[in-house]
């Protein structure tokens, strides 16, 4: 099944940071890999689950799918989260990587009910990010802008193995533990994204098990 949520967003450019580019970052870029892993693992640590390890097979699969410019799931064998942006201005891919993972996917924790564990469209990104039994991740952006009318369209794809969001309430309870302590705003990731209605472009997410 496929689910779509759309928000309006503006990602600020930090002082002293190099100007963003319309040329997407490659999945082999060390900074991209480091931030994609960090954004996942700092949030997983809040739940006491093991950190993910980067896997090139997953990253290469994500790259191939992102380059198709299809706003839909690949329906492959992996767990999969998608984060899309439709913009007409340059994009900071590093900031948007960590913002998409933390401010987009992980923030769905606010809607998750630990007393009723299970899959829900509104929380499926979050549950895949922290899924305890998942051990590997690989992510990528499309390497050339996709086009949608006057907009440039970019898609962050992350693949997970083993896949999360197994449709069984008992398995959800075991794989999506509550935070170890009451969550507060992450000092690094919490200020990355700024939600501004109608400014900057459109942001969307698709969730699913593969």
PDB file of C-alpha atoms in Angstrom:
ATOM      1  CA  UNK A   1       0.000   0.000   0.000  1.00  0.00           C
ATOM      2  CA  UNK A   2       1.142   3.570  -0.661  1.00  0.00           C
ATOM      3  CA  UNK A   3       0.505   6.610   1.474  1.00  0.00           C
ATOM      4  CA  UNK A   4       1.219  10.259   0.668  1.00  0.00           C
ATOM      5  CA  UNK A   5       1.516  13.214   2.975  1.00  0.00           C
ATOM      6  CA  UNK A   6       2.425  16.697   1.766  1.00  0.00           C
ATOM      7  CA  UNK A   7       3.729  19.623   3.789  1.00  0.00           C
ATOM      8  CA  UNK A   8       5.185  22.982   2.841  1.00  0.00           C
ATOM      9  CA  UNK A   9       8.753  23.546   4.038  1.00  0.00           C
ATOM     10  CA  UNK A  10      11.757  25.798   3.874  1.00  0.00           C
ATOM     11  CA  UNK A  11      15.181  24.454   4.875  1.00  0.00           C
ATOM     12  CA  UNK A  12      17.375  27.318   6.147  1.00  0.00           C
ATOM     13  CA  UNK A  13      20.976  27.696   5.051  1.00  0.00           C
ATOM     14  CA  UNK A  14      23.330  27.809   8.024  1.00  0.00           C
ATOM     15  CA  UNK A  15      25.643  30.791   8.382  1.00  0.00           C
ATOM     16  CA  UNK A  16      29.003  30.220   6.753  1.00  0.00           C
ATOM     17  CA  UNK A  17      27.809  27.165   4.871  1.00  0.00           C
ATOM     18  CA  UNK A  18      28.603  26.742   1.186  1.00  0.00           C
ATOM     19  CA  UNK A  19      25.738  27.747  -1.120  1.00  0.00           C
ATOM     20  CA  UNK A  20      23.475  24.828  -2.053  1.00  0.00           C
ATOM     21  CA  UNK A  21      23.408  23.428  -5.551  1.00  0.00           C
ATOM     22  CA  UNK A  22      20.812  22.058  -7.939  1.00  0.00           C
ATOM     23  CA  UNK A  23      23.259  19.238  -8.703  1.00  0.00           C
ATOM     24  CA  UNK A  24      22.202  16.397  -6.379  1.00  0.00           C
ATOM     25  CA  UNK A  25      24.697  14.747  -4.095  1.00  0.00           C
ATOM     26  CA  UNK A  26      25.917  11.248  -5.012  1.00  0.00           C
ATOM     27  CA  UNK A  27      25.190   8.241  -2.818  1.00  0.00           C
ATOM     28  CA  UNK A  28      28.956   7.667  -2.618  1.00  0.00           C
ATOM     29  CA  UNK A  29      29.601  11.107  -1.064  1.00  0.00           C
ATOM     30  CA  UNK A  30      31.173  10.566   2.407  1.00  0.00           C
ATOM     31  CA  UNK A  31      29.339  13.505   4.001  1.00  0.00           C
ATOM     32  CA  UNK A  32      25.987  12.294   2.689  1.00  0.00           C
ATOM     33  CA  UNK A  33      26.577   8.774   3.979  1.00  0.00           C
ATOM     34  CA  UNK A  34      27.752  10.038   7.358  1.00  0.00           C
ATOM     35  CA  UNK A  35      24.738  12.298   7.853  1.00  0.00           C
ATOM     36  CA  UNK A  36      22.238   9.729   6.618  1.00  0.00           C
ATOM     37  CA  UNK A  37      23.618   7.219   9.121  1.00  0.00           C
ATOM     38  CA  UNK A  38      23.839   9.765  11.921  1.00  0.00           C
ATOM     39  CA  UNK A  39      20.278  10.960  11.417  1.00  0.00           C
ATOM     40  CA  UNK A  40      19.029   7.369  11.690  1.00  0.00           C
ATOM     41  CA  UNK A  41      21.266   6.236  14.529  1.00  0.00           C
ATOM     42  CA  UNK A  42      20.921   9.212  16.857  1.00  0.00           C
ATOM     43  CA  UNK A  43      17.172   8.590  16.847  1.00  0.00           C
ATOM     44  CA  UNK A  44      17.515   4.809  17.171  1.00  0.00           C
ATOM     45  CA  UNK A  45      19.739   5.342  20.212  1.00  0.00           C
ATOM     46  CA  UNK A  46      16.856   7.120  21.942  1.00  0.00           C
ATOM     47  CA  UNK A  47      15.002   3.794  21.845  1.00  0.00           C
ATOM     48  CA  UNK A  48      17.946   1.623  22.854  1.00  0.00           C
ATOM     49  CA  UNK A  49      18.072  -0.244  19.536  1.00  0.00           C
ATOM     50  CA  UNK A  50      21.351  -1.043  17.735  1.00  0.00           C
ATOM     51  CA  UNK A  51      22.776   1.413  15.191  1.00  0.00           C
ATOM     52  CA  UNK A  52      22.351   0.740  11.499  1.00  0.00           C
ATOM     53  CA  UNK A  53      25.267  -0.070   9.208  1.00  0.00           C
ATOM     54  CA  UNK A  54      25.576   1.363   5.705  1.00  0.00           C
ATOM     55  CA  UNK A  55      25.341  -1.207   2.892  1.00  0.00           C
ATOM     56  CA  UNK A  56      26.315  -0.424  -0.691  1.00  0.00           C
ATOM     57  CA  UNK A  57      23.820  -2.888  -2.146  1.00  0.00           C
ATOM     58  CA  UNK A  58      20.976  -0.982  -0.497  1.00  0.00           C
ATOM     59  CA  UNK A  59      22.435   2.390  -1.456  1.00  0.00           C
ATOM     60  CA  UNK A  60      22.878   1.344  -5.085  1.00  0.00           C
ATOM     61  CA  UNK A  61      19.324   0.008  -5.224  1.00  0.00           C
ATOM     62  CA  UNK A  62      18.084   3.287  -3.751  1.00  0.00           C
ATOM     63  CA  UNK A  63      20.092   5.203  -6.358  1.00  0.00           C
ATOM     64  CA  UNK A  64      18.642   3.212  -9.235  1.00  0.00           C
ATOM     65  CA  UNK A  65      15.097   3.732  -8.007  1.00  0.00           C
ATOM     66  CA  UNK A  66      15.522   7.433  -7.248  1.00  0.00           C
ATOM     67  CA  UNK A  67      16.833   7.997 -10.766  1.00  0.00           C
ATOM     68  CA  UNK A  68      13.589   6.623 -12.218  1.00  0.00           C
ATOM     69  CA  UNK A  69      11.785   9.805 -11.129  1.00  0.00           C
ATOM     70  CA  UNK A  70       8.734   7.828 -10.038  1.00  0.00           C
ATOM     71  CA  UNK A  71       6.870   9.063  -6.944  1.00  0.00           C
ATOM     72  CA  UNK A  72       5.940   5.581  -5.810  1.00  0.00           C
ATOM     73  CA  UNK A  73       7.474   2.603  -4.071  1.00  0.00           C
ATOM     74  CA  UNK A  74       9.788   0.251  -5.897  1.00  0.00           C
ATOM     75  CA  UNK A  75       7.958  -2.756  -4.404  1.00  0.00           C
ATOM     76  CA  UNK A  76      11.279  -4.525  -3.972  1.00  0.00           C
ATOM     77  CA  UNK A  77      12.379  -6.900  -1.228  1.00  0.00           C
ATOM     78  CA  UNK A  78      13.578  -4.185   1.170  1.00  0.00           C
ATOM     79  CA  UNK A  79      11.930  -1.827   3.600  1.00  0.00           C
ATOM     80  CA  UNK A  80      11.687   1.587   1.971  1.00  0.00           C
ATOM     81  CA  UNK A  81      11.076   5.207   2.978  1.00  0.00           C
ATOM     82  CA  UNK A  82      10.738   8.012   0.436  1.00  0.00           C
ATOM     83  CA  UNK A  83      11.070  11.752   0.972  1.00  0.00           C
ATOM     84  CA  UNK A  84      10.306  14.101  -1.912  1.00  0.00           C
ATOM     85  CA  UNK A  85      10.739  17.814  -2.559  1.00  0.00           C
ATOM     86  CA  UNK A  86       9.334  19.966  -5.332  1.00  0.00           C
ATOM     87  CA  UNK A  87      11.282  23.235  -5.564  1.00  0.00           C
ATOM     88  CA  UNK A  88      12.337  26.022  -7.905  1.00  0.00           C
ATOM     89  CA  UNK A  89      15.387  27.104  -5.892  1.00  0.00           C
ATOM     90  CA  UNK A  90      18.750  25.480  -5.041  1.00  0.00           C
ATOM     91  CA  UNK A  91      18.626  22.764  -2.398  1.00  0.00           C
ATOM     92  CA  UNK A  92      20.968  21.962   0.478  1.00  0.00           C
ATOM     93  CA  UNK A  93      21.088  18.173   0.125  1.00  0.00           C
ATOM     94  CA  UNK A  94      22.988  17.501   3.364  1.00  0.00           C
ATOM     95  CA  UNK A  95      20.581  19.542   5.474  1.00  0.00           C
ATOM     96  CA  UNK A  96      17.576  18.074   3.691  1.00  0.00           C
ATOM     97  CA  UNK A  97      18.872  14.530   4.215  1.00  0.00           C
ATOM     98  CA  UNK A  98      19.017  14.893   7.985  1.00  0.00           C
ATOM     99  CA  UNK A  99      15.880  17.038   8.088  1.00  0.00           C
ATOM    100  CA  UNK A 100      13.915  14.543   5.997  1.00  0.00           C
ATOM    101  CA  UNK A 101      14.937  11.605   8.180  1.00  0.00           C
ATOM    102  CA  UNK A 102      14.533  13.306  11.553  1.00  0.00           C
ATOM    103  CA  UNK A 103      12.007  16.128  11.112  1.00  0.00           C
ATOM    104  CA  UNK A 104      10.036  14.217   8.485  1.00  0.00           C
ATOM    105  CA  UNK A 105      10.139  10.501   9.255  1.00  0.00           C
ATOM    106  CA  UNK A 106      11.128  10.269  12.911  1.00  0.00           C
ATOM    107  CA  UNK A 107       8.799  13.038  14.112  1.00  0.00           C
ATOM    108  CA  UNK A 108       5.884  10.708  13.382  1.00  0.00           C
ATOM    109  CA  UNK A 109       6.679   9.361  16.864  1.00  0.00           C
ATOM    110  CA  UNK A 110       4.321  12.054  18.141  1.00  0.00           C
ATOM    111  CA  UNK A 111       1.432  10.089  16.610  1.00  0.00           C
ATOM    112  CA  UNK A 112       2.503   6.567  17.594  1.00  0.00           C
ATOM    113  CA  UNK A 113       0.472   4.800  20.294  1.00  0.00           C
ATOM    114  CA  UNK A 114       2.648   2.328  22.218  1.00  0.00           C
ATOM    115  CA  UNK A 115      -0.470   0.977  23.905  1.00  0.00           C
ATOM    116  CA  UNK A 116      -1.768  -0.107  20.498  1.00  0.00           C
ATOM    117  CA  UNK A 117       1.335  -1.244  18.590  1.00  0.00           C
ATOM    118  CA  UNK A 118       1.023  -1.848  14.882  1.00  0.00           C
ATOM    119  CA  UNK A 119       1.306  -0.306  11.460  1.00  0.00           C
ATOM    120  CA  UNK A 120      -0.417   2.960  10.612  1.00  0.00           C
ATOM    121  CA  UNK A 121      -0.039   5.208   7.586  1.00  0.00           C
ATOM    122  CA  UNK A 122       0.741   8.211   9.778  1.00  0.00           C
ATOM    123  CA  UNK A 123       3.624   6.534  11.622  1.00  0.00           C
ATOM    124  CA  UNK A 124       5.140   4.056   9.153  1.00  0.00           C
ATOM    125  CA  UNK A 125       8.275   6.103   8.438  1.00  0.00           C
ATOM    126  CA  UNK A 126       9.047   6.379  12.147  1.00  0.00           C
ATOM    127  CA  UNK A 127       8.541   2.686  12.840  1.00  0.00           C
ATOM    128  CA  UNK A 128      10.885   1.710  10.005  1.00  0.00           C
ATOM    129  CA  UNK A 129      13.569   4.143  11.186  1.00  0.00           C
ATOM    130  CA  UNK A 130      13.663   2.662  14.707  1.00  0.00           C
ATOM    131  CA  UNK A 131      12.762  -0.953  13.814  1.00  0.00           C
ATOM    132  CA  UNK A 132      14.997  -3.014  16.114  1.00  0.00           C
ATOM    133  CA  UNK A 133      15.523  -5.972  13.791  1.00  0.00           C
ATOM    134  CA  UNK A 134      16.700  -3.795  10.875  1.00  0.00           C
ATOM    135  CA  UNK A 135      20.494  -3.811  10.683  1.00  0.00           C
ATOM    136  CA  UNK A 136      21.432  -2.222   7.330  1.00  0.00           C
ATOM    137  CA  UNK A 137      20.479   0.941   5.482  1.00  0.00           C
ATOM    138  CA  UNK A 138      21.441   2.596   2.202  1.00  0.00           C
ATOM    139  CA  UNK A 139      20.119   5.875   0.817  1.00  0.00           C
ATOM    140  CA  UNK A 140      20.358   8.030  -2.305  1.00  0.00           C
ATOM    141  CA  UNK A 141      18.971  11.116  -4.045  1.00  0.00           C
ATOM    142  CA  UNK A 142      18.217  11.153  -7.757  1.00  0.00           C
ATOM    143  CA  UNK A 143      21.366  12.344  -9.548  1.00  0.00           C
ATOM    144  CA  UNK A 144      19.603  14.661 -12.010  1.00  0.00           C
ATOM    145  CA  UNK A 145      16.535  16.800 -11.247  1.00  0.00           C
ATOM    146  CA  UNK A 146      13.207  15.248 -12.114  1.00  0.00           C
ATOM    147  CA  UNK A 147      10.712  17.632 -13.696  1.00  0.00           C
ATOM    148  CA  UNK A 148       7.112  18.343 -12.729  1.00  0.00           C
ATOM    149  CA  UNK A 149       5.905  21.366 -14.664  1.00  0.00           C
ATOM    150  CA  UNK A 150       7.989  24.358 -13.572  1.00  0.00           C
ATOM    151  CA  UNK A 151       9.229  22.511 -10.516  1.00  0.00           C
ATOM    152  CA  UNK A 152      12.420  20.525  -9.985  1.00  0.00           C
ATOM    153  CA  UNK A 153      11.664  17.339  -8.114  1.00  0.00           C
ATOM    154  CA  UNK A 154      14.135  15.508  -5.883  1.00  0.00           C
ATOM    155  CA  UNK A 155      13.607  12.233  -4.059  1.00  0.00           C
ATOM    156  CA  UNK A 156      15.488  10.780  -1.105  1.00  0.00           C
ATOM    157  CA  UNK A 157      15.156   6.990  -1.052  1.00  0.00           C
ATOM    158  CA  UNK A 158      16.296   4.871   1.902  1.00  0.00           C
ATOM    159  CA  UNK A 159      16.285   1.076   1.785  1.00  0.00           C
ATOM    160  CA  UNK A 160      16.344  -1.140   4.895  1.00  0.00           C
ATOM    161  CA  UNK A 161      17.242  -4.757   5.574  1.00  0.00           C
ATOM    162  CA  UNK A 162      15.703  -6.694   7.128  1.00  0.00           C
ATOM    163  CA  UNK A 163      12.550  -4.782   6.330  1.00  0.00           C
ATOM    164  CA  UNK A 164      10.513  -3.319   9.173  1.00  0.00           C
ATOM    165  CA  UNK A 165       6.775  -2.754   9.482  1.00  0.00           C
ATOM    166  CA  UNK A 166       5.972  -6.460   9.651  1.00  0.00           C
ATOM    167  CA  UNK A 167       2.188  -6.607  10.003  1.00  0.00           C
ATOM    168  CA  UNK A 168       1.912  -8.293  13.379  1.00  0.00           C
ATOM    169  CA  UNK A 169       1.150  -6.398  16.591  1.00  0.00           C
ATOM    170  CA  UNK A 170       3.402  -8.568  18.776  1.00  0.00           C
ATOM    171  CA  UNK A 171       6.319  -8.072  16.372  1.00  0.00           C
ATOM    172  CA  UNK A 172       5.682  -4.325  16.399  1.00  0.00           C
ATOM    173  CA  UNK A 173       5.782  -4.291  20.192  1.00  0.00           C
ATOM    174  CA  UNK A 174       9.147  -6.068  20.180  1.00  0.00           C
ATOM    175  CA  UNK A 175      10.684  -3.923  17.433  1.00  0.00           C
ATOM    176  CA  UNK A 176       9.365  -0.433  18.252  1.00  0.00           C
ATOM    177  CA  UNK A 177      10.233   0.137  21.916  1.00  0.00           C
ATOM    178  CA  UNK A 178       9.387   3.465  23.553  1.00  0.00           C
ATOM    179  CA  UNK A 179      12.157   6.015  24.127  1.00  0.00           C
ATOM    180  CA  UNK A 180      14.415   5.311  27.093  1.00  0.00           C
ATOM    181  CA  UNK A 181      13.827   8.826  28.402  1.00  0.00           C
ATOM    182  CA  UNK A 182      11.287  11.537  27.688  1.00  0.00           C
ATOM    183  CA  UNK A 183      12.213  13.006  24.319  1.00  0.00           C
ATOM    184  CA  UNK A 184      13.334  16.595  23.954  1.00  0.00           C
ATOM    185  CA  UNK A 185      14.369  18.497  20.859  1.00  0.00           C
ATOM    186  CA  UNK A 186      17.571  17.052  19.433  1.00  0.00           C
ATOM    187  CA  UNK A 187      20.210  19.838  19.622  1.00  0.00           C
ATOM    188  CA  UNK A 188      21.632  18.956  16.203  1.00  0.00           C
ATOM    189  CA  UNK A 189      18.710  17.599  14.221  1.00  0.00           C
ATOM    190  CA  UNK A 190      15.848  19.438  15.869  1.00  0.00           C
ATOM    191  CA  UNK A 191      16.699  22.814  14.327  1.00  0.00           C
ATOM    192  CA  UNK A 192      17.537  21.580  10.847  1.00  0.00           C
ATOM    193  CA  UNK A 193      14.130  22.004   9.231  1.00  0.00           C
ATOM    194  CA  UNK A 194      11.755  24.926   9.511  1.00  0.00           C
ATOM    195  CA  UNK A 195       8.122  24.392   8.533  1.00  0.00           C
ATOM    196  CA  UNK A 196       6.759  27.488   6.821  1.00  0.00           C
ATOM    197  CA  UNK A 197       3.347  27.313   5.186  1.00  0.00           C
ATOM    198  CA  UNK A 198       3.467  28.029   1.477  1.00  0.00           C
ATOM    199  CA  UNK A 199       7.169  28.879   1.304  1.00  0.00           C
ATOM    200  CA  UNK A 200      10.037  27.140  -0.450  1.00  0.00           C
ATOM    201  CA  UNK A 201       8.310  24.180  -2.031  1.00  0.00           C
ATOM    202  CA  UNK A 202       6.416  21.009  -1.305  1.00  0.00           C
ATOM    203  CA  UNK A 203       7.648  18.093   0.763  1.00  0.00           C
ATOM    204  CA  UNK A 204       6.106  14.651   0.678  1.00  0.00           C
ATOM    205  CA  UNK A 205       6.749  11.201   2.045  1.00  0.00           C
ATOM    206  CA  UNK A 206       5.792   7.699   1.026  1.00  0.00           C
ATOM    207  CA  UNK A 207       6.088   4.743   3.342  1.00  0.00           C
ATOM    208  CA  UNK A 208       5.989   1.025   2.835  1.00  0.00           C
ATOM    209  CA  UNK A 209       7.650  -2.315   3.296  1.00  0.00           C
ATOM    210  CA  UNK A 210       9.428  -2.475  -0.019  1.00  0.00           C
TER     211      UNK A 210
END
